[in-house]
Every structure is written in structure tokens, then in C-alpha cells.
Coordinates of C-alpha atoms and ligand atoms in Angstrom, one line a residue:
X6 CA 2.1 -12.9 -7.2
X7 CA -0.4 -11.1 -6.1
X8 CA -2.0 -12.2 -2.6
X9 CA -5.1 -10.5 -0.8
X10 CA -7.0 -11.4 2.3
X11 CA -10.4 -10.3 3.8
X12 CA -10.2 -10.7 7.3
X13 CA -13.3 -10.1 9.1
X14 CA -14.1 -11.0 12.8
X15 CA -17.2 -13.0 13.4
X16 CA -19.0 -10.4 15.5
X17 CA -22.3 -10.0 14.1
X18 CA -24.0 -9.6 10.9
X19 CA -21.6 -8.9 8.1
X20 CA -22.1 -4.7 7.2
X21 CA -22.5 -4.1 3.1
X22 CA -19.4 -2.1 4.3
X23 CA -17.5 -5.1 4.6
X24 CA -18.9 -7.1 1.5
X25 CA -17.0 -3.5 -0.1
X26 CA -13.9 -4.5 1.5
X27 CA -14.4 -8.3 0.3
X28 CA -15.7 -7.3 -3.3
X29 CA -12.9 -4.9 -3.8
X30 CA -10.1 -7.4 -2.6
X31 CA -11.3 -10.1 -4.9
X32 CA -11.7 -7.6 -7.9
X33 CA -8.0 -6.8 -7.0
X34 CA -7.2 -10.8 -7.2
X35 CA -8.8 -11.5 -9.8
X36 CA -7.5 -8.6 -12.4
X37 CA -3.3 -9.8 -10.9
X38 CA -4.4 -13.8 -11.3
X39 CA -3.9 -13.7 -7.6
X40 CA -5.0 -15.3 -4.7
X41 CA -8.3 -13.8 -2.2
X42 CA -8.0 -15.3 1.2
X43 CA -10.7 -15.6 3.9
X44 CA -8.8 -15.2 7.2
X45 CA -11.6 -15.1 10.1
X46 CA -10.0 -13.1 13.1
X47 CA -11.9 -14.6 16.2
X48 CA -9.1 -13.5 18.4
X49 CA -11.7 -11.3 20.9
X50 CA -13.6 -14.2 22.6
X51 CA -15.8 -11.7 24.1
X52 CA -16.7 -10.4 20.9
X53 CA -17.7 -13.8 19.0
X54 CA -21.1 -14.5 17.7
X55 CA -22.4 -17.7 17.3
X56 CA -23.6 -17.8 13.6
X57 CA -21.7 -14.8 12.5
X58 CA -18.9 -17.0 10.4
X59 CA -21.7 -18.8 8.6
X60 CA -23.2 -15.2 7.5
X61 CA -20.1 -14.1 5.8
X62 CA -19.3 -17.6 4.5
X63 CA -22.9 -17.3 3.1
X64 CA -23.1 -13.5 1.8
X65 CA -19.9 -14.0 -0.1
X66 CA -21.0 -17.0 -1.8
X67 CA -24.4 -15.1 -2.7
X68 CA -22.2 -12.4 -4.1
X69 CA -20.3 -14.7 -6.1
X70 CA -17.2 -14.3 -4.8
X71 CA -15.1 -17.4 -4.8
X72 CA -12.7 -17.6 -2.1
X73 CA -9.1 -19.6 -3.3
X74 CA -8.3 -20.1 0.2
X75 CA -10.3 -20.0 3.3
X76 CA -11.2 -21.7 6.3
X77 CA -13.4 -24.0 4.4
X78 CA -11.1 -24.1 1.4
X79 CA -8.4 -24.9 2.8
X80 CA -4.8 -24.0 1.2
X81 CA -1.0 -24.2 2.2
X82 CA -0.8 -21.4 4.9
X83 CA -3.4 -23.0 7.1
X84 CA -5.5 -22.9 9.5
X85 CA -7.3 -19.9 8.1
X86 CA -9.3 -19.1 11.6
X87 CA -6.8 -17.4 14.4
X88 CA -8.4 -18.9 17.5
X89 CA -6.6 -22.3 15.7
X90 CA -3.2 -20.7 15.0
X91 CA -3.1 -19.8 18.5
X92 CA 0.1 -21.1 19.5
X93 CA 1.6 -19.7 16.3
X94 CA 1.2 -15.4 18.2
X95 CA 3.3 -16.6 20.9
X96 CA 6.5 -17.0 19.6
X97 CA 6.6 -13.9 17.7
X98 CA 5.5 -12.0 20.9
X99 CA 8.7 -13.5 22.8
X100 CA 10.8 -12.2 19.5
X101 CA 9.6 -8.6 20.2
X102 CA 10.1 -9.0 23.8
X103 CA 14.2 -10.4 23.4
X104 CA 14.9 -7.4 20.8
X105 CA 13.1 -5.1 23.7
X106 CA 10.7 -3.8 21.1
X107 CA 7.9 -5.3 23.6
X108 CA 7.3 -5.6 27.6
X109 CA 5.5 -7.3 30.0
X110 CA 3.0 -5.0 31.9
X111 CA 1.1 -6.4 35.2
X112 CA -1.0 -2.9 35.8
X113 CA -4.3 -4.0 37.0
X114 CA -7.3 -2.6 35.7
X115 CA -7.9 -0.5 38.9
X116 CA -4.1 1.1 38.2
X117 CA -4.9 1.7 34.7
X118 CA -7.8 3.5 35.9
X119 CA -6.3 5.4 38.3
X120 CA -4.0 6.6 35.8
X121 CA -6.7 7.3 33.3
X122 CA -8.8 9.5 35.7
X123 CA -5.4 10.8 36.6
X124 CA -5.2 12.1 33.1
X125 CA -8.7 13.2 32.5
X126 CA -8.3 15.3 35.4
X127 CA -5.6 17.4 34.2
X128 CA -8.0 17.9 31.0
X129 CA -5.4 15.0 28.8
X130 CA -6.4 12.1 27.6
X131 CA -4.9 8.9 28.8
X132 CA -2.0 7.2 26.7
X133 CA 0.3 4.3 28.2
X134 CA 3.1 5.1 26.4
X135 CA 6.9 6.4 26.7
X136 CA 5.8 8.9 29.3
X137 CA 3.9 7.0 31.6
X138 CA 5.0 3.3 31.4
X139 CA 8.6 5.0 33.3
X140 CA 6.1 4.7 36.5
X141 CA 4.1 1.8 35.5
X142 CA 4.2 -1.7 36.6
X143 CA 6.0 -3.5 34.3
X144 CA 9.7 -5.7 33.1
X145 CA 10.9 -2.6 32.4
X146 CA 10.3 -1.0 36.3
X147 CA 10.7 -4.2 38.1
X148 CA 14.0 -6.6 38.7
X149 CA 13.7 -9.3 35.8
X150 CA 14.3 -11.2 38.6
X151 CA 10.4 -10.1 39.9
X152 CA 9.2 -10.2 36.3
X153 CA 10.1 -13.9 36.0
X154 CA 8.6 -14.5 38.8
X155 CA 5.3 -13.2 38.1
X156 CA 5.1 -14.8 34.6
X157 CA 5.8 -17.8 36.2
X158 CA 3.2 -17.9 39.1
X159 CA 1.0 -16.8 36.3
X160 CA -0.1 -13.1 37.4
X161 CA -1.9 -11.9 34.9
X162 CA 0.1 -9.6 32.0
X163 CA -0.5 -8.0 28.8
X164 CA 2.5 -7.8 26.6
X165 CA 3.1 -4.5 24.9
X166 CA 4.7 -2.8 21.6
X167 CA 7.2 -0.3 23.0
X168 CA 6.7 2.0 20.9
X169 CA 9.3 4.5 20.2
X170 CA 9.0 8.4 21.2
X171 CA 9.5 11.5 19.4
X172 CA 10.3 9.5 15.8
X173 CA 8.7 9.9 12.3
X174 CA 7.0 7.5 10.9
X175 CA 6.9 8.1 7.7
X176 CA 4.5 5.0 5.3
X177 CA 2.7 5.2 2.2
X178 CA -1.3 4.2 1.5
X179 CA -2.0 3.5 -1.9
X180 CA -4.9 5.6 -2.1
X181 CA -3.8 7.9 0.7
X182 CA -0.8 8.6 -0.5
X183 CA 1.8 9.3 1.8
X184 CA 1.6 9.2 5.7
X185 CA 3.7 11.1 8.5
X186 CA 3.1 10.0 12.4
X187 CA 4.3 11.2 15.5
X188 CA 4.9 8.3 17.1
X189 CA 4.3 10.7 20.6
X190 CA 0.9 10.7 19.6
X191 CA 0.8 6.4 19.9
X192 CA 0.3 4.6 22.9
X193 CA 2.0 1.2 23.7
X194 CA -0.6 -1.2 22.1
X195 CA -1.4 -4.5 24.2
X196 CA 0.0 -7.1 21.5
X197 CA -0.6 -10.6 23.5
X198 CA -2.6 -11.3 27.1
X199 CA -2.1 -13.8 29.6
X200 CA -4.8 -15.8 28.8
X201 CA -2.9 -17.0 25.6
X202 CA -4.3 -15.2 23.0
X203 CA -2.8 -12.4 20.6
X204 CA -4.7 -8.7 20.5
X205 CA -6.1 -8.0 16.5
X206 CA -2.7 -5.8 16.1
X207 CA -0.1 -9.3 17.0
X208 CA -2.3 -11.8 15.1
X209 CA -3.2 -9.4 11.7
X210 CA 0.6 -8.6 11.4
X211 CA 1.9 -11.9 11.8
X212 CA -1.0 -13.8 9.5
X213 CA -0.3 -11.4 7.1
X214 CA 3.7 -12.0 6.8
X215 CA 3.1 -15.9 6.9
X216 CA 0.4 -16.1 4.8
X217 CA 2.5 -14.2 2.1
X218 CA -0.1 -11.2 1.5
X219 CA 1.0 -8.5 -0.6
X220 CA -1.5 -6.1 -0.4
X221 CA -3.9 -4.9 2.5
X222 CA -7.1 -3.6 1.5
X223 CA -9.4 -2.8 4.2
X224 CA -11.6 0.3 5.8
X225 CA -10.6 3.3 6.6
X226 CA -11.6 2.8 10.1
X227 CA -8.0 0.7 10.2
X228 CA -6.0 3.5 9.4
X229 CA -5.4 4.8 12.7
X230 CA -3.8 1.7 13.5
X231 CA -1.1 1.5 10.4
X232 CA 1.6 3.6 12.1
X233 CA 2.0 0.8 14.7
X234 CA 1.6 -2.4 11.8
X235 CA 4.4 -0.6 10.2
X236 CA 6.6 -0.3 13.1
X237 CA 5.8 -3.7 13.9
X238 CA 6.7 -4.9 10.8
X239 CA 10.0 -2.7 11.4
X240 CA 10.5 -4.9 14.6
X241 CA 10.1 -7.9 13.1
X242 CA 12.6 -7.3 10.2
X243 CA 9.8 -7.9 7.8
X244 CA 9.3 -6.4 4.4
X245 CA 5.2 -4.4 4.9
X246 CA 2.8 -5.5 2.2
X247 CA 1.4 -2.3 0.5
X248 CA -1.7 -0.9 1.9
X249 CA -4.6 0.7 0.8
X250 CA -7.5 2.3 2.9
X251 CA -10.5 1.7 1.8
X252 CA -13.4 5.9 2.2
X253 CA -15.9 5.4 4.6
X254 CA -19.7 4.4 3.7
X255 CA -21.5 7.3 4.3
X256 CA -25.3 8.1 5.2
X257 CA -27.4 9.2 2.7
X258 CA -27.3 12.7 4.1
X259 CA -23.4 12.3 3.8
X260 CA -23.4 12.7 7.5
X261 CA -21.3 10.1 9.1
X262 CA -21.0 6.8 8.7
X263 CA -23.9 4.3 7.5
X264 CA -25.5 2.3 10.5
X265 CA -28.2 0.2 10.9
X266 CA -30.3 2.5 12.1
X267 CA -30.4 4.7 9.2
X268 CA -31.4 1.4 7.2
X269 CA -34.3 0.7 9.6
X270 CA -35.2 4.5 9.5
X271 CA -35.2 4.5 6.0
X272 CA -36.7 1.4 5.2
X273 CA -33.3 -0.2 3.4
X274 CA -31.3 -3.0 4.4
X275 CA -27.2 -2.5 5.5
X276 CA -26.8 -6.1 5.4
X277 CA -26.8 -8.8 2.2
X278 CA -28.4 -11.3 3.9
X279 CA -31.1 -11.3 6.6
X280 CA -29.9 -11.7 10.3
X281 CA -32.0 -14.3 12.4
X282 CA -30.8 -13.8 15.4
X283 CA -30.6 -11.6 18.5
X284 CA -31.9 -8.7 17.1
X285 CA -32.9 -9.5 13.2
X286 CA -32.0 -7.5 10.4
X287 CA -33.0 -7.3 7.1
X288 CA -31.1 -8.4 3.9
X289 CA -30.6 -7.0 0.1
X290 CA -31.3 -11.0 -0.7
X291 CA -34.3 -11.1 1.0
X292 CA -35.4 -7.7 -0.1
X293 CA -35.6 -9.0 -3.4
X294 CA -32.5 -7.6 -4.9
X295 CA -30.3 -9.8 -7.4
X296 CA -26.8 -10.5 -6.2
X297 CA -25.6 -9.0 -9.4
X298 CA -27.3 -5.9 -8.9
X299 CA -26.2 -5.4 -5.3
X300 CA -22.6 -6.2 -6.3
X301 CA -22.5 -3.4 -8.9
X302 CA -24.1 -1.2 -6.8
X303 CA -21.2 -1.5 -4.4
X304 CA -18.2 -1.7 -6.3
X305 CA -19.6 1.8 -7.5
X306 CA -19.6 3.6 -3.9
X307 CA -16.2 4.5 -3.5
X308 CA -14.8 3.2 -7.0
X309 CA -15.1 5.1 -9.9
X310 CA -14.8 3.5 -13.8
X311 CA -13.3 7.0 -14.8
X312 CA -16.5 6.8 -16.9
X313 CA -19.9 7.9 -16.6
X314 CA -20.8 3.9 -17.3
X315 CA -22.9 2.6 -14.2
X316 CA -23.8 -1.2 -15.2
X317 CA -20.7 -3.5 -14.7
X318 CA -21.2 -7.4 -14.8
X319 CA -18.6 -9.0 -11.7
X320 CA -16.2 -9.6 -14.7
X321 CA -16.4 -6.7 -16.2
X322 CA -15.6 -4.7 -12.9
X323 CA -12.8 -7.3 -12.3
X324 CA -11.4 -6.4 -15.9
X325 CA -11.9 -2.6 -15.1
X326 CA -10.6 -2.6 -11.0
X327 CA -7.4 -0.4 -10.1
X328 CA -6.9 0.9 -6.7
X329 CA -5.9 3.8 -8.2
X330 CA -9.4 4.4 -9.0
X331 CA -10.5 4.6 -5.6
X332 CA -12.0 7.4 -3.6
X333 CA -10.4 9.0 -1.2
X334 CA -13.7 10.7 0.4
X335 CA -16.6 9.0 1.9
X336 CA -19.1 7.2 -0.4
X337 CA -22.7 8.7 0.5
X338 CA -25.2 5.7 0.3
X339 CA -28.0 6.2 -2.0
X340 CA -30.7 3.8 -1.1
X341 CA -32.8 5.3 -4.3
X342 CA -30.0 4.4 -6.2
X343 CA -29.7 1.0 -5.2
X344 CA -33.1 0.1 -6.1
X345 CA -32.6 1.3 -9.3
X346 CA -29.7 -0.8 -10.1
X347 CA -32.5 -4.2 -9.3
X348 CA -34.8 -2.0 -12.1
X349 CA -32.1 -2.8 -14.5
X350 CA -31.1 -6.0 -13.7
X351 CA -34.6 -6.9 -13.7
X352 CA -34.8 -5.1 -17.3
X353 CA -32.0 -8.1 -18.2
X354 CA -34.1 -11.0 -17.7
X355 CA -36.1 -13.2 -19.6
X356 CA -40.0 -13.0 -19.2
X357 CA -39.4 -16.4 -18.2
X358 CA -37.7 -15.7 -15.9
X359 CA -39.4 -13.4 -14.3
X360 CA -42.4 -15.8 -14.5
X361 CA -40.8 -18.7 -12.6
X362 CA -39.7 -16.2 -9.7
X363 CA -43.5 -14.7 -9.7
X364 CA -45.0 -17.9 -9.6
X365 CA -43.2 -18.4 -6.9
X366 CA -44.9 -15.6 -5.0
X367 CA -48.4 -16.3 -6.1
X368 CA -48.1 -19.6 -5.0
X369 CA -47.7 -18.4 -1.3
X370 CA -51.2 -16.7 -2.3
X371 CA -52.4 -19.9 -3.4
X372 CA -52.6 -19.1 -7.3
X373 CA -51.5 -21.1 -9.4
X374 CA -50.9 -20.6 -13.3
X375 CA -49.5 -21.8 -16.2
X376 CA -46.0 -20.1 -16.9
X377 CA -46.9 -18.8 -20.3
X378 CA -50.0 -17.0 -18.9
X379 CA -47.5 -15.3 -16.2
X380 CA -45.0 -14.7 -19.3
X381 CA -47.3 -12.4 -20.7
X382 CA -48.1 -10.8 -17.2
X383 CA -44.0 -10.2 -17.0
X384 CA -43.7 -8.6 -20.4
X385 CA -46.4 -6.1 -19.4
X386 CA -45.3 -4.3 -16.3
X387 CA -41.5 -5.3 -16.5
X388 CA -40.3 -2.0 -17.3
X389 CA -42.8 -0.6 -14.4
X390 CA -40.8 -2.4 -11.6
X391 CA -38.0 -2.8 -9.5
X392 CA -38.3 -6.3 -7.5
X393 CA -39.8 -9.1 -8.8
X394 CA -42.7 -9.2 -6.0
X395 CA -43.8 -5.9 -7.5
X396 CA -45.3 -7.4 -10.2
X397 CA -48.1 -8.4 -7.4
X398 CA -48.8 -4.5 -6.5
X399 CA -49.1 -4.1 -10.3
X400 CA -51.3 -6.9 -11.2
X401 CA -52.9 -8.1 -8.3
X402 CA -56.3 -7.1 -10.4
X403 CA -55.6 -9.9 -13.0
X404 CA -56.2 -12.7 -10.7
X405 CA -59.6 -12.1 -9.3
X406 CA -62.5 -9.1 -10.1
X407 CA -62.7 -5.7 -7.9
X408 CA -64.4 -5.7 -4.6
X409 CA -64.6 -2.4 -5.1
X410 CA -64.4 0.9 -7.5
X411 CA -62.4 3.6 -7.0
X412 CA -64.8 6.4 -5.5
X413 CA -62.8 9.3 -7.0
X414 CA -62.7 7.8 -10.2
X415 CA -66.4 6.8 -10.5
X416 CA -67.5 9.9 -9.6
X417 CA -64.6 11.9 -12.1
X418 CA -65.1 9.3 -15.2
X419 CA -68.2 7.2 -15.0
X420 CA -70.8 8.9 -17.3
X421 CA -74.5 8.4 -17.7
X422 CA -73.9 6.4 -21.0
X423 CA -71.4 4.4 -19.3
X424 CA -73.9 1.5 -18.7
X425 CA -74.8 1.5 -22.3
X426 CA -71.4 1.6 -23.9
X427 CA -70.3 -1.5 -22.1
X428 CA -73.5 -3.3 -22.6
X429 CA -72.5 -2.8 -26.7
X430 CA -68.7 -3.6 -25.9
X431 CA -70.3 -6.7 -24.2
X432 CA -71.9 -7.8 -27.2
X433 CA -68.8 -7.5 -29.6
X434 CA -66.8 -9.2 -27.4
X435 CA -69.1 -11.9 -26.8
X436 CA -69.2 -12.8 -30.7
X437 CA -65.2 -12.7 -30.9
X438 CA -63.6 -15.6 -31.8
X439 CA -59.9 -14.0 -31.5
X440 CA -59.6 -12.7 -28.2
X441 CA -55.5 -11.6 -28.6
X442 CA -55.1 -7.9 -27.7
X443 CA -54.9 -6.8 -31.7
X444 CA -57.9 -8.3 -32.5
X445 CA -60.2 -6.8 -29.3
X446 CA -58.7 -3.9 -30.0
X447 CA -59.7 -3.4 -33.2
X448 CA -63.3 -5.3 -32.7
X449 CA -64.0 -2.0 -29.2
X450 CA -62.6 0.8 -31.6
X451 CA -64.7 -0.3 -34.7
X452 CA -67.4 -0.1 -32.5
X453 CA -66.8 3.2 -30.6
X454 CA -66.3 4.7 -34.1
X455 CA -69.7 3.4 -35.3
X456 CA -71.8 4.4 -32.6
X457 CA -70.0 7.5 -32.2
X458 CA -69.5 7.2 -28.8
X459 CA -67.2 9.4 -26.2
X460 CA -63.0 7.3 -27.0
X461 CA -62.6 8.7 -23.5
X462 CA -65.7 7.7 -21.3
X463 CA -65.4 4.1 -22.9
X464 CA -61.8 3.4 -21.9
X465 CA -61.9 4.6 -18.9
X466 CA -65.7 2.8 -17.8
X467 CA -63.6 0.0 -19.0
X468 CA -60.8 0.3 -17.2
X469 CA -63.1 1.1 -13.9
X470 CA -65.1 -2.5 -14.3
X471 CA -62.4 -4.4 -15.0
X472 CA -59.7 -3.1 -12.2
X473 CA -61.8 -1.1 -10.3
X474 CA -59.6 1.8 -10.6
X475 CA -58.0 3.8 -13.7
X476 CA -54.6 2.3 -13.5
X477 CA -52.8 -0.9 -14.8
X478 CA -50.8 -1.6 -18.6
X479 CA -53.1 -1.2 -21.9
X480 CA -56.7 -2.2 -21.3
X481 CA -56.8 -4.6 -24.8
X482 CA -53.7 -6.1 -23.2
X483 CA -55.8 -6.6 -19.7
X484 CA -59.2 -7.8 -22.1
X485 CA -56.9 -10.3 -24.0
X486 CA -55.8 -11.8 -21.1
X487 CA -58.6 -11.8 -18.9
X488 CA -60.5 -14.2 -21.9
X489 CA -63.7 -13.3 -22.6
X490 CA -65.5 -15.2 -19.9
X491 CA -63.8 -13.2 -17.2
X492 CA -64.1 -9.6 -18.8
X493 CA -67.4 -10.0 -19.6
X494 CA -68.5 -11.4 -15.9
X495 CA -66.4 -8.0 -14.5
X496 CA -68.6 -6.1 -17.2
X497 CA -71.7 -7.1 -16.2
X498 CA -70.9 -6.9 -12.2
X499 CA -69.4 -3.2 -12.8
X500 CA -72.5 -2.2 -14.8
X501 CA -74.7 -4.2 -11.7
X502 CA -72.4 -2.1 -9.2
X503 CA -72.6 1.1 -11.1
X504 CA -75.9 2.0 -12.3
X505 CA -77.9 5.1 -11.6
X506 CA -74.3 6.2 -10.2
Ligands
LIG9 N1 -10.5 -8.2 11.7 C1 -10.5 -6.9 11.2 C2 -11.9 -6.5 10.9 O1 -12.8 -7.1 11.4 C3 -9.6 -6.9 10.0 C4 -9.0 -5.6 9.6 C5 -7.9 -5.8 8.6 O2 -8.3 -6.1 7.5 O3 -6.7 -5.7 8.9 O4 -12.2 -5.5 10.2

């Protein structure tokens, strides 16, 4: 039975990094009929933002991605939030302590700097570990007598992992293959404080075992730290779930890892949803970007199909996942890239529903239309955008007349007969009874043919009185809709405008 946890700490906005970690863990789930857990690690007090539990409740919903059992779920290996299985850590900090795997150390912070400086000094960097704790303050130094004592009278202590010197530590990663440490090269982790709660290191090793997870899928930036899990898992007698580091997200220059500031100096969010507070950030969702498109987008940096195949519905990548498949190096973000993975999505929906999300938009304007008229609109520039609100930029024109013509393109492409072709276009139109776009059409050619007038200097005269520049989708399409009323009023104003120009 396969069992998986995300197990992020409440300290902020969640990073798209960590929707990765999420996404990939509940791929994982999902393809072994297994279980994905929500485990918030709120252990660091000092580190807890208000709000910050809500976010990721929030982004993974948006995602899609059901959590079996959670904090709000519920589920048998309860409470899912380690500030409330507090008095769960201690116990299994007195085990390590009775076996001598772990120690009480009362080293104030004024000792440890001394020692630290000490170290930096002699150009070495500080480790408490089997070479220093020898002169330390700590049960293994002092009488037990004297340890009790201070335990007792509450003097503040850490307890510590004693971790062993000189041994390999030999551990596999499933996508890192397999690991050697030093264990010289380790310090002796603080595992539980005085003031009753666990470190990260205590409470992710014992949740882990008692919530039954089999598998560990998380960020590289954790991999440092899996030498100790496994020799605490040693201590403890317990058998290690299998582990599997998940590469870095990179910058889009590939140069170290993606921050916010590369998203605000880029103009791209690093977050799925926007961040109220403190200092706001900006989200995928509020960008504009479908969930669906976001989520492919990221399973993609740092998994590969093993196919050139870029568009994966969330069941489709769950019926494709393997670890195996994963990276080993970074994933450079693409923020070009991500945008065009909204330009398919968008490609995937209904002009309907395009519609009913842009008449959403031009009702903050205060326009209002009918949703078949905005249909039409959708089916005309759809394959032009990439967010929904960029069906404004593109037909902004169709909802009232220019205020004013492009000068470049007057003075390029409006001709001295200008005035009199659309004066005759004026006429045609105003004695057509069909105004859809086949019909103008053929009513403006017939005409230009007749006459023998310039194709060219029509269409775009055309195009400048009715947009008031030469861009936009095919001018019968813009005519058709317009209605006569409106394209001839933008007719006669342009002409108005125009003359003698
Ligand atoms: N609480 C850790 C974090 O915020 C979890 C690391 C892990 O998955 O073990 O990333």
C-alpha cells in the first residue's frame, strides 16, 4: 500500500516549487491506488505565518489535487498538524536518549558562539559533533547526577542525535541512486528543545513511521539532511521508507534557484495563488492561467514522458507518472513556456466559454452584451491569445469607434480616393439586407471590381475608419459584426476626420 505525504510548513506563500513536490506525490498516489497525505509541519513557532495553511489548503484544491487525508480530512493517523501531536516527539526523544543514541546539551548560546568564532578563527567551520561535544556542556560531560538536576529545575536544553564518527553511511535515493556519507562530515542535529517542541528532523522522522508512509518525495534542498533521517531511523529500529529527491527549480537563465525576485523582475508569478499579505505576491490564478494548464506545465519541469508529447490532462500524467522518469538535474523555468501552455488550453475551450469568462471582464468596463455576440468575438481572435483578458487588447475596437487614427498608417495607406471609395462602400452597405460576413464580403468586392478601384487602398481605408489602425481579424468579419448602423457611423466620422489628409 502505497502511502505519500506533502509536508509543508506554514511559512509563507506556498512556492510553485512546492505545488511540484505536492503534484508529483499525488501523481505517485494516484498511479499505486494509494493514499496522499497533508501533514502541515508548524513545529518552528517563530517561522509561522498567519494565513499561510489556508494558501496551501487553497492552491491545492485549485490544482485539483484531492487530499485522502489531511488536517481537514481527517483519517486514522491523526492529528495531521505537528503543533497538535506535540506530546507524541517526546517520548521518542527519551527512546534515543535511554539507547544513548541522543544527549542532553545545556550550551548557551553565548558558548556556542564562542565555539563557533573559535572555529572560524582557525579558518573551520563550526560543527557540534563527536569532536567538540567531548568539551561541551552536556549529560555526556556532566555527573547524571547534575544532568537531572538541571532538567529538573528546568534549565533550558536541546536534545541531540549523537551522531556516530568516522562510519559510512551508505542509503539509496530513488532518483539519486545510491548515497555514501561520512558521518565526520555531520554535526549532532538538535532533535527536541526545552520548550517542548520537536526540531523538523524529530517530528518528520517520527510522523513518517506512524503515519505508515512508504515513500518520501520532496526537494532536493532535503537531501543534505537524509544521512541523519536514515541514521535515525537506524536508532529507532525502524524499517526507512524509500526516498526520492525531487532537481531544483531553476531560473530561467539556469542560474540558481527560482525566487521571487526573478518572477517580479520578469513579470511572472512563482506562486499559484495571489498573496495578500505582508508583502503581496502575484498568482498563476490570478494571472489568468487555467489550473489545468499550470499543472501540466509543472509536472513537465523536472518529469519527462520519455516522449516528445507536452499536453497531459491530470489523469493522463497520473496514468503516465514513474519516479523513474524524473530528472536528476535542475528544471530551468521557462516563463515563455508557461504562457504557452494557457494558449493551448485556451485553444480547448468552447467559444462559450470563453464568452462567459470575457463577459466577465467587460462587465468591470461596464459593457454589457449578449453571449452569442461575444461568441462570435471568441471564435475570432482565440487562436491570437493566451489569457482570456486578452481578448480585450485584441478587440477593444469592437465596443466603441476610434478616438483616433493611427498617424503612421494614415499617412502610409490613406489615399486621395480614399474618401470616395468609402463613400461608394457606404452606399452598398447601406442597401444590404444580409449583413453576415459572406454576404458584405461579396456585396465590397463586387463593388471594388466594378469600379475598378485600388483591393489595397480600400481594405486598408477600411480597416483605418473602422479600428483606427491596420490591425484586428478579417475586416467583413469586423463589418458583420459591427451591423450596419455602427460601420457606417465609423465610415462617415473617418471620412469627416480624414479628408484633405
Ligand atoms: N516541512 C518540510 C518543508 O517545508 C518538509 C520536508 C519533507 O518533506 O520532509 O519542506
Amino acid at each position: 500500500m502505497v502511502r505519500v505525504r506533502f509536508a509543508p510548513s506554514p511559512t509563507g506563500p506556498l512556492h510553485i516549487g512546492g505545488v511540484r513536490t505536492a503534484l508529483y506525490n499525488y501523481l505517485f498516489a494516484r498511479k499505486n491506488n494509494g493514499t496522499f497525505i497533508l501533514r502541515i509541519e508548524d513545529t518552528d513557532q517563530t517561522r509561522y505565518v498567519e494565513g499561510a495553511e489556508e494558501y496551501i489548503f487553497e492552491s491545492l484544491e485549485w490544482c485539483g489535487l484531492k487530499v485522502d487525508e489531511g488536517v481537514r480530512e481527517g483519517g486514522p493517523y491523526g492529528p495531521y498538524r505537528q503543533s497538535e501531536r506535540k506530546g507524541i516527539y517526546r517520548e521518542y526523544a527519551e527512546m534515543l536518549l535511554k539507547k544513548g543514541d541522543a544527549y542532553y546539551a545545556f550550551d548557551t548560546p553565548e558558548e556556542l558562539e564562542n565555539e563557533r568564532k573559535r572555529a572560524e578563527s582557525g579558518g573551520e567551520t563550526f560543527l557540534y559533533n563527536s569532536s567538540v561535544r567531548d568539551r561541551m556542556k552536556n549529560s555526556l560531560t556532566l555527573p547524571e547526577a547534575e544532568t537531572l538536576k538541571k532538567v529538573e529545575t528546568g534549565e533550558p536544553y536541546v536534545i541531540r542525535y549523537r551522531m556516530p564518527a568516522g562510519i559510512q553511511i551508505e542509503f539509496d535515493d530513488i532518483i539519486r541512486g545510491h548515497i555514501t556519507v561520512n558521518s565526520s562530515t555531520l554535526d549532532d542535529k538538535v532533535l527536541f528543545k526545552s520548550d517542548g517542541m520537536p526540531t523538523y528532523h524529530l517530528a518528520n522522522i517520527v510522523d513518517d513511521h506512524l503515519m505508515k508512509i512508504t515513500h518520501v518525495i520532496r526537494g532536493e534542498e532535503w537531501l543534505p539532511s537524509l544521512p541523519l533521517h536514515v541514521m535515525l531511523y537506524r536508532s529507532f529500529g525502524w524499517e526507512a521508507p524509500l526516498f526520492a529527491h525531487l532537481p531544483l527549480l531553476l531560473k530561467p537563465d539556469g542560474k540558481g534557484k527560482l525566487s521571487k525576485r526573478d518572477g517580479d523582475k520578469m513579470g511572472f508569478p512563482v506562486f499559484p495563488l495571489y498573496w495578500p499579505y505582508g508583502e503581496t505576491a502575484r498568482g498563476y490564478r490570478e494571472d489568468g492561467y487555467y489550473p489545468e494548464a499550470f499543472v501540466n506545465m509543472l509536472a513537465l519541469l523536472g518529469w519527462n514522458p520519455g516522449t516528445d508529447r507536452e499536453i497531459f490532462s491530470l489523469d493522463e500524467l497520473v496514468a503516465g507518472f514513474s519516479l523513474e522518469r524524473i530528472n536528476k538535474s535542475g528544471a530551468r523555468f521557462d516563463p515563455v513556456k508557461a504562457k504557452w501552455f494557457n494558449h493551448i488550453y485556451i485553444q480547448r475551450k468552447t467559444n462559450n466559454q470563453l464568452a462567459m469568462e470575457f463577459r466577465e471582464i467587460l462587465r468591470t468596463k461596464g459593457y454589457h452584451y449578449d453571449i452569442n455576440r461575444l461568441e462570435i468575438l471568441a471564435g475570432l481572435v482565440r487562436e491570437r491569445i493566451s489569457f482570456v483578458k486578452d481578448m480585450w487588447d485584441e478587440t477593444s475596437f469592437f465596443f466603441s469607434p476610434p478616438e483616433a487614427y493611427n498617424e503612421e498608417a494614415v499617412r502610409k495607406r490613406w489615399k486621395e480616393e480614399s474618401p470616395a471609395i468609402l463613400n461608394d462602400i457606404a452606399g452598398v452597405l447601406g442597401t444590404t439586407e444580409d449583413f453576415s460576413t459572406e454576404s458584405v464580403e461579396e456585396k465590397i468586392k463586387n463593388l471594388i471590381a466594378a469600379k475598378g478601384y485600388n483591393n489595397g487602398t480600400a481594405m486598408h481605408s477600411l480597416r483605418l475608419v473602422l479600428v483606427g489602425e491596420l490591425r484586428g481579424p478579417g475586416i467583413f468579419d469586423i463589418i458583420s459584426w459591427l451591423g450596419r448602423e455602427e460601420t457606417l457611423s465609423r465610415i462617415n466620422r473617418g471620412i469627416e476626420a480624414l479628408q484633405g489628409r
